[in-house]
Structure formats: structure tokens, C-alpha cells
XYZ file of C-alpha atoms in Angstrom:
340
model
C 0.000 0.000 0.000
C 1.183 3.535 -0.751
C 1.862 5.915 2.108
C -1.070 8.165 3.056
C -0.972 11.868 2.298
C -1.573 12.652 5.986
C -0.993 10.317 8.935
C -2.070 11.109 12.493
C -0.839 8.640 15.108
C -1.873 8.641 18.781
C -2.325 12.425 18.761
C -2.700 13.991 22.194
C -3.212 17.625 23.050
C -3.598 19.175 26.484
C -4.091 22.762 27.601
C -3.177 24.227 31.017
C -6.050 25.195 33.301
C -6.336 26.996 36.607
C -4.659 25.463 39.622
C -2.144 23.458 37.625
C -4.807 21.199 36.086
C -4.680 20.089 32.457
C -7.545 19.979 29.959
C -7.205 16.784 27.897
C -8.655 18.033 24.615
C -7.408 15.245 22.306
C -6.780 11.731 23.621
C -4.938 9.301 21.369
C -6.492 10.064 17.968
C -5.216 8.144 14.916
C -6.399 8.345 11.301
C -5.214 8.479 7.703
C -6.130 10.818 4.843
C -5.352 9.980 1.219
C -5.052 12.324 -1.770
C -8.438 13.414 -3.102
C -10.315 11.942 -0.124
C -12.709 13.570 2.331
C -12.584 12.520 5.978
C -15.169 14.082 8.291
C -14.608 14.625 11.997
C -17.976 14.777 13.760
C -19.077 15.149 17.347
C -20.557 17.604 19.801
C -18.967 20.937 20.636
C -15.916 20.280 22.789
C -15.166 16.888 21.236
C -11.789 18.073 19.930
C -12.576 18.448 16.213
C -11.195 21.949 15.695
C -8.207 21.298 17.968
C -7.233 18.342 15.768
C -7.585 20.497 12.658
C -5.354 23.198 14.108
C -2.736 20.640 15.115
C -2.753 19.246 11.561
C -2.217 22.759 10.202
C 0.665 23.363 12.590
C -1.185 26.176 14.353
C -0.993 24.322 17.675
C 1.932 22.286 19.019
C 1.038 18.703 19.855
C 1.526 17.275 23.337
C 2.286 13.715 22.228
C 1.942 11.463 19.214
C 2.869 12.282 15.633
C 1.447 14.028 12.561
C 3.153 13.512 9.214
C 2.374 15.075 5.841
C 4.065 13.273 2.935
C 6.520 11.830 5.453
C 7.402 15.220 6.970
C 6.610 15.673 10.661
C 4.332 18.597 11.527
C 5.645 20.063 14.770
C 3.582 23.212 15.231
C 4.426 26.737 14.150
C 8.027 25.831 13.365
C 6.706 23.696 10.521
C 4.629 26.552 9.091
C 7.812 28.533 8.492
C 9.537 25.743 6.578
C 9.572 25.930 2.784
C 8.276 22.370 2.246
C 5.118 23.080 4.251
C 3.975 26.548 3.220
C 0.882 26.732 1.046
C 0.341 22.973 0.893
C -2.228 22.876 3.704
C -4.961 25.508 3.966
C -8.139 26.182 5.938
C -11.661 27.454 5.277
C -13.114 28.975 8.443
C -16.602 28.753 9.904
C -17.407 32.480 9.838
C -16.484 33.944 6.442
C -17.107 37.544 7.542
C -14.623 37.176 10.412
C -12.015 35.354 8.312
C -11.564 38.220 5.829
C -10.000 41.589 6.669
C -12.772 44.224 6.347
C -10.218 46.776 5.084
C -9.175 44.647 2.100
C -11.023 44.055 -1.125
C -11.887 40.418 -1.785
C -9.228 40.282 -4.502
C -6.580 41.588 -2.078
C -7.609 39.021 0.535
C -7.221 36.176 -1.952
C -3.820 37.534 -2.990
C -2.499 38.039 0.556
C -1.308 34.455 1.224
C 0.297 34.366 -2.238
C 2.397 37.392 -1.288
C 3.566 35.557 1.831
C 4.646 32.664 -0.408
C 6.626 35.030 -2.629
C 4.866 33.912 -5.809
C 5.304 35.960 -8.972
C 2.104 34.804 -10.729
C -0.240 36.203 -8.097
C -2.635 37.986 -10.455
C -3.218 34.901 -12.606
C -3.719 32.720 -9.522
C -6.279 35.133 -8.059
C -8.112 35.166 -11.394
C -8.027 31.370 -11.596
C -9.287 30.908 -8.009
C -12.089 33.441 -8.537
C -13.178 31.698 -11.723
C -13.200 28.279 -10.061
C -15.476 29.417 -7.223
C -17.714 31.647 -9.361
C -16.712 35.090 -8.077
C -17.403 38.012 -10.416
C -15.005 40.887 -11.112
C -17.332 43.158 -9.115
C -17.041 40.831 -6.117
C -13.233 40.962 -6.295
C -13.374 44.762 -6.070
C -15.857 44.727 -3.166
C -15.126 44.619 0.559
C -16.539 41.930 2.899
C -19.247 44.188 4.335
C -20.783 44.587 0.879
C -21.336 40.896 0.162
C -23.600 38.070 1.342
C -22.415 35.236 3.577
C -22.546 32.769 0.683
C -20.371 34.996 -1.523
C -17.951 35.586 1.350
C -17.572 31.843 1.865
C -16.797 31.479 -1.830
C -14.105 34.106 -1.308
C -12.752 32.154 1.663
C -12.605 29.018 -0.475
C -10.889 30.944 -3.288
C -8.304 32.211 -0.813
C -7.685 28.628 0.344
C -7.285 27.117 -3.151
C -5.164 29.956 -4.586
C -1.947 28.327 -3.359
C -3.109 24.994 -4.875
C -2.950 23.067 -1.596
C -3.008 19.303 -1.223
C -5.157 19.370 1.933
C -7.841 21.823 3.022
C -9.224 21.784 6.565
C -12.911 22.742 6.330
C -13.892 24.013 9.773
C -17.716 24.099 9.817
C -17.749 25.786 6.368
C -21.548 25.680 5.936
C -22.879 26.296 9.465
C -23.239 30.076 9.008
C -25.099 29.761 5.684
C -28.757 29.568 4.749
C -29.981 26.279 3.167
C -29.649 27.518 -0.416
C -26.119 28.841 0.083
C -25.202 25.681 1.983
C -26.221 23.466 -0.919
C -24.321 25.691 -3.365
C -21.142 25.612 -1.270
C -21.307 21.830 -0.840
C -21.702 21.417 -4.596
C -18.777 23.807 -5.138
C -16.528 21.881 -2.744
C -17.317 18.613 -4.499
C -16.609 20.102 -7.927
C -13.324 21.659 -6.790
C -12.198 18.362 -5.314
C -12.948 16.563 -8.578
C -11.051 19.207 -10.555
C -8.047 19.691 -8.272
C -7.741 16.387 -6.411
C -7.520 18.181 -3.052
C -8.058 16.178 0.130
C -10.515 17.556 2.714
C -10.493 17.232 6.480
C -14.118 18.206 7.080
C -14.987 19.336 10.610
C -18.719 19.546 11.278
C -21.679 18.636 13.458
C -24.087 18.862 10.492
C -24.593 15.147 9.862
C -26.643 15.641 6.680
C -23.834 17.584 5.006
C -21.207 15.214 6.407
C -22.961 12.180 4.953
C -23.317 13.830 1.549
C -19.760 15.196 1.248
C -17.559 12.627 2.989
C -15.862 9.408 1.907
C -15.206 8.383 5.511
C -16.409 9.583 8.907
C -14.670 9.602 12.292
C -16.918 10.089 15.336
C -15.283 11.900 18.271
C -16.292 11.892 21.915
C -14.216 13.797 24.472
C -11.211 13.938 22.185
C -11.175 10.251 21.204
C -12.388 8.511 18.044
C -15.058 6.009 19.055
C -16.023 4.847 15.553
C -14.814 5.462 12.006
C -15.505 4.126 8.538
C -17.724 4.731 5.526
C -20.934 6.655 6.149
C -23.044 3.601 5.345
C -21.219 1.747 8.137
C -20.934 4.483 10.749
C -24.541 5.679 10.399
C -26.220 2.703 8.711
C -24.702 -0.004 10.917
C -23.651 1.936 14.005
C -21.713 -0.172 16.490
C -20.992 2.501 19.088
C -23.721 3.916 21.354
C -22.463 7.467 20.837
C -22.612 7.193 17.026
C -26.156 5.911 17.343
C -26.995 8.726 19.751
C -25.773 11.312 17.219
C -27.924 9.813 14.480
C -30.934 9.665 16.801
C -30.485 13.377 17.592
C -31.174 14.426 13.977
C -34.751 15.677 13.772
C -36.275 14.469 10.503
C -39.162 16.510 9.005
C -41.463 13.491 8.975
C -43.713 12.995 12.008
C -44.588 9.489 10.809
C -40.972 8.346 10.731
C -40.187 6.083 13.706
C -37.164 7.138 15.721
C -35.828 3.594 15.752
C -33.978 2.755 18.941
C -35.060 4.323 22.189
C -31.390 4.681 23.118
C -30.842 7.573 25.505
C -27.460 8.793 26.697
C -28.286 10.132 30.125
C -26.203 11.918 32.708
C -23.475 14.534 32.542
C -20.534 14.532 30.129
C -17.327 13.918 32.125
C -14.960 16.846 32.548
C -11.957 16.852 30.172
C -9.896 17.854 33.216
C -10.840 14.679 35.104
C -11.600 11.958 32.575
C -12.652 8.503 33.844
C -10.169 5.604 33.594
C -12.270 3.394 31.321
C -14.540 4.195 28.397
C -15.348 7.902 28.499
C -19.018 7.158 27.697
C -19.505 4.459 30.342
C -21.278 6.698 32.871
C -23.931 7.606 30.256
C -24.183 4.364 28.267
C -27.126 1.938 28.748
C -24.940 -0.969 27.551
C -22.052 -0.380 29.972
C -20.722 -3.210 32.134
C -18.058 -3.126 34.899
C -15.253 -3.701 32.409
C -16.244 -0.528 30.546
C -15.676 1.581 33.654
C -12.266 0.087 34.384
C -10.623 -0.395 30.973
C -10.505 1.825 27.906
C -11.499 -0.129 24.762
C -9.094 -0.223 21.825
C -10.327 0.170 18.229
C -11.675 -3.088 16.807
C -11.436 -3.626 13.040
C -14.779 -4.870 11.703
C -13.610 -5.025 8.094
C -13.806 -2.586 5.201
C -12.141 0.146 7.243
C -14.958 0.130 9.824
C -13.487 0.465 13.336
C -15.215 0.808 16.682
C -13.876 1.269 20.199
C -16.512 -0.502 22.273
C -16.549 -3.717 24.293
C -20.308 -4.025 23.773
C -20.472 -3.333 20.046
C -22.262 -6.621 19.276
C -24.964 -5.808 21.835
C -25.395 -2.336 20.319
C -25.986 -3.889 16.894
C -28.336 -6.578 18.236
C -30.431 -4.396 20.510
C -30.918 -1.403 18.207
C -32.426 -1.008 14.761
C -31.161 1.912 12.688
C -31.568 0.708 9.075
C -34.968 2.313 8.456
C -33.990 5.526 10.181
C -30.726 5.700 8.228
C -32.660 5.377 4.948
C -34.922 8.257 6.043
C -31.831 10.232 7.081
C -30.342 9.728 3.599
C -33.521 10.995 1.952
C -33.534 14.018 4.252
C -29.896 14.823 3.404
C -30.604 14.618 -0.331
C -33.629 16.915 -0.062
C -31.777 19.376 2.162
C -28.867 19.651 -0.271
C -31.036 19.826 -3.381
C -30.130 16.402 -4.737
C -33.642 14.946 -4.797
């Protein structure tokens, strides 16, 4: 097998807190990302998605583990300054209005990172990026305050692709958009990936968009991947209670659609400052047994790239029924993104 474009191995990231305590934001995350592939990181707020993305970009130093891009180790901000790294990984932010300098025209904002790279063909690259994302000449001459959120996100995407990166971290790129703009941006991202072969690390809690855009999905809970694989496996044949809980939380616009399993994750989420010794979900999981509270489960390979970190994964599959709900979820995602 060829080496992956990006490899993350046992990534850990902690932050200092008051009184000498440490916030354990990322706890032993491992995944691979190949050229032209989209991997989604999903989970609730505070699950570590954005922290992982910033570590991959070199914006945050890692506490332990390893991140490699084409065999080069990413070690934080020192890596950003190295010639081999610059321009090859980019990011599209959640809030397009906050990601662009209000003093600059859109064209100047797209050109800014190209200046930092010392490129001579900046004008042609700005023109190419604007054409790819559908920005008009008038939009390039405008300032952020004069444009809609959808147009601003197109500008943010143009700024990201101008350096022709190999990986783009998409940090909630559609959450600030209305449904029409969201569908347009998702379609744009898919077209750009087909044209340029760029890999996406897609960070989101919007499961409908995740399912539509992603090749593989990694589900995060308290900074650890609890399940990962193809969408049809992670959502259609969920083996982890938390994955199932996420799917159950999606409200489908069909009052006649049964909710499937009555699974309920009750209780409080443990503090990332004082995580339990065993499975982080054990205190909330209806399938938990004593072993779950004492020992942290390792990822189990179920075949086809489907992995789950759960001692009770067979019981989850046997005692819950998600097939019908997943089919309804797929239909909802297609309608929401204008594919029906």
C-alpha cells in the first residue's frame, strides 16, 4: 500500500487550566487521509474536532503522538515557516465575515497568502481561483461588508485554493449559511475536489452535510475517536452507542418516521480535566458493564475500514435497529442539499 498523504498517530493535546490542572482536549487520535479523499470529523462541541484540525495545520503544538504530511513531521508553528510546508495545507473557516480583513477588497484578501509565499504569478492565480469558485469581477473589487455570507464563503474558499494546496481543513464551512447557500457551497466543494484532487479534512456537526460530502467519517467523543468508517457503516450499521446517539439526535421533518432505537445517553458529560479511567461514555451508556468503567477499549477492526472502540459493540448492533432511520436520514440529506 502507498503511504497516506496525511498520517495522524496517537495524537494527544492538552491545555493548562487553573490550579495546575490540564484539559485533555485530544486523547490518542489516529487516522489516515489519502489524496483526493474527504474525511469528516464529527461530534458535539468540545469533542476536539477543531483542535485536531489546528494541530494538523501546525497552528498548535502537539503534546504527544505524531502528525506527518508526505513523510514530513508537523511540529507546530516551526513547521509553518519551513519551505516544504507553506501553502500545501490551507483552511476554510466557519465564519467567512470574520475570516476576511474588512479593510481589504476580496481580490486583495485572496492575494495576501500568495504574497507571503513570494509567488510571482499572483494575479493569474487570483483570477483562476475566482473563476473556479464563481466570483465576479465586481465581487473581487468589493469589501466583505458589501457581500452576502454565501459569496464571502466562496471568497474564503478561493483564498484557500489559490496556493493549490493538497489538503484543506474545512472548519464548519456551511454552518453560518442559509440552506440555499449551503447546498451551493457543498456542490462547489465537491466540484473543486474533482477538478483539483484536493483532500478535505471536514470538521462539522451537520450530519446531513457530512454524509453527503464525505468518503469516511470519524466520530469523536471527548477527544477520542469512538467509531470510524464509511458513512453507510458508521450511520447505517452503528456499532458505538455514541454514534447511534448522534444519528438519533437528527430531527427528521417526517412525524410518521419512527425514531428507531429508544437509546438515551443520560447523565453529565465527564470533565476533560478529570476523565474517567475506562470508556469515556460508560457513565452515560445503557450498555455499559463493569469492564467498561475500568478499561478503555481499543479500536476493533470490523472489516472494510470500519473500526469501533466498544466492548459491547455486538450488543449495540443486536439491541438497536437503525436501518430504516438511516434510509430516512439519507432521503432528508438529499432533499436538504437539493439532490432529490
